[in-house]
Every structure is written in structure tokens, then in C-alpha cells.
Amino acid sequence: GAFKFGGYEFFKQQCINSLGYENAVNNRTAVYLASAAAAEFFADIALCPLEATRIRLVSEPTFANGLVGGFSKILKNEGFGAFYSGFGPILFKQVPYTMAKFVVYEKAAEVAYGNFFDKATTSSGKATVINLGCGLVAGFAAAIVSQPADTMLSKINKTKGLPGEGMTSRLVKIAKELGLRGSFAGMGARLFMVGTLTAGQFAIYGDIKKALGATGGVEIAK
């Protein structure tokens, strides 16, 4: 969350500095997408070891007694590289997820404030509700876009690859085994989970920004 939300704001500001404000406004969708992708790349470097450990603990409940124990056991038995065995799939899952999440949120907020509300006079409570609604829509979009990769990531972290088997061949094999329908298994539950989670994230993040007086600095919506 720190890398993703903070990084998104940071890279958005860098795009504005590079392009100039008017060009950034006119090309804001590209700015949103590029900023989200860059932020997520760095977030995934931090996330991948934790995600690999979490999935191992879920798939093998007796593997270790917690995150620290699981992390230590993987490091000792399989080496540091094991934490990044799923780095390709996690990028494949998380980068489109985050790009969809932020661009849809920005577009939904633009529609809300452009057609239904006056941002200058909107109360703090109403702004939180708007953030919740826009975040919910963004969460649904992000869940749909990233579901196949999320399923593949879970599969690839649950089992070890065969000797000499590369990441690409493992991904191709898993994709063939799952098929299109299999790759979207559990979609309903994930829509509920990601939708509510994302709504909460944007509401909380918006309130934190307001509390810190950090709003308005990187806004390029018309």
C-alpha cells in the first residue's frame, strides 16, 4: 500500500513535471496508466517474498507456524530465489490490476464531480462516500482484469517446478490446464473481496490526504 498509493502520487507528479501541466491534463489517461504501472513494479519487489510465503502457508498449513517462520524456512531450504519464483506472474497479475484500479477510480471520480457534485463545495463526509463508490467500481474492474493471473499465481506458488522447467513453460502448462473458465474460478468471491477492499482503501486514503492537507497537488482531471 505504501509503495502503491504513495508511488502512484509520486510518479504522477513526475509525469506532470516532464510533460507540463496542460499536456498531462490532455493525456491524463496515459499518465494514470504509466504512474500506476511504475508504482506497482516497485511495490511488487517488496510484495513478492511476502506473497510467496503467504501462499505457501495457505496451501500447506503445517509448513510453518506463521509468516516469520515460513519466511525463514523457505530462505533456509530453498534459497532467496524461491521468494521471486512468482515475480513474473505477480507482475502479470498486479500491474494490470493496479493500472485498472487507478485509471477506473480517476475516471469514475471525474464523472462524479463533473456531472453530479461540485468538488469545491462537497462536504468531507460526502467526499468519503464518493471515494467509496468510485473505489468500488475500480475494485470490480481491477478484479476482472487480474483474475486469470491471480489464479495462475496461486497455482505456481503452491507447487514446485519440475527440474529444468522454466517459468514460461510452467505458465503455459498451467494456463492449458486451467482453460478460460478455470482461470476465472472464484470470480464472484473475488469481486466481493476486491471491490470492498478497494472502496475502503480509497476512502481511507482520501481521508488521510485531507487530514494531512495533501490534496490537490497532483490533480489533472478536468
CSV table of N, CA and C in Angstrom, one decimal, residues 10-21 24 30-32 34-35:
chain,number,residue,atom,x,y,z
A,10,PHE,N,3.6,9.9,-6.5
A,10,PHE,CA,5.0,10.3,-6.9
A,10,PHE,C,5.2,10.3,-8.4
A,11,PHE,N,4.9,9.2,-9.0
A,11,PHE,CA,5.1,9.1,-10.4
A,11,PHE,C,4.2,10.0,-11.3
A,12,LYS,N,3.0,10.2,-10.7
A,12,LYS,CA,2.0,11.1,-11.4
A,12,LYS,C,2.6,12.5,-11.4
A,13,GLN,N,3.2,12.9,-10.3
A,13,GLN,CA,3.8,14.2,-10.2
A,13,GLN,C,5.0,14.3,-11.2
A,14,GLN,N,5.8,13.2,-11.3
A,14,GLN,CA,7.0,13.2,-12.2
A,14,GLN,C,6.5,13.4,-13.7
A,15,CYS,N,5.4,12.7,-14.0
A,15,CYS,CA,4.8,12.8,-15.4
A,15,CYS,C,4.4,14.3,-15.6
A,16,ILE,N,3.7,14.9,-14.6
A,16,ILE,CA,3.3,16.3,-14.8
A,16,ILE,C,4.5,17.2,-15.0
A,17,ASN,N,5.6,16.9,-14.2
A,17,ASN,CA,6.8,17.8,-14.4
A,17,ASN,C,7.4,17.6,-15.7
A,18,SER,N,7.4,16.3,-16.2
A,18,SER,CA,8.0,16.1,-17.5
A,18,SER,C,7.2,16.6,-18.7
A,19,LEU,N,5.9,16.4,-18.6
A,19,LEU,CA,5.0,16.7,-19.8
A,19,LEU,C,4.6,18.2,-19.8
A,20,GLY,N,4.5,18.8,-18.6
A,20,GLY,CA,3.9,20.1,-18.4
A,20,GLY,C,2.4,19.8,-18.1
A,21,TYR,N,1.9,20.8,-17.3
A,21,TYR,CA,0.5,20.5,-16.8
A,21,TYR,C,-0.5,20.4,-17.8
A,24,ALA,N,-0.2,17.0,-19.6
A,24,ALA,CA,-0.6,16.0,-18.6
A,24,ALA,C,-2.1,15.9,-18.5
A,30,ALA,N,-3.1,8.3,-20.1
A,30,ALA,CA,-1.8,7.7,-20.2
A,30,ALA,C,-0.9,7.9,-19.0
A,31,VAL,N,-1.1,9.1,-18.4
A,31,VAL,CA,-0.4,9.5,-17.1
A,31,VAL,C,-0.8,8.5,-16.0
A,32,TYR,N,-2.1,8.3,-15.9
A,32,TYR,CA,-2.6,7.4,-14.8
A,32,TYR,C,-2.1,6.0,-15.0
A,34,ALA,N,0.6,4.9,-16.8
A,34,ALA,CA,2.1,4.8,-16.6
A,34,ALA,C,2.5,5.0,-15.1
A,35,SER,N,1.8,5.9,-14.4
A,35,SER,CA,2.1,6.1,-13.0
A,35,SER,C,1.8,4.9,-12.2
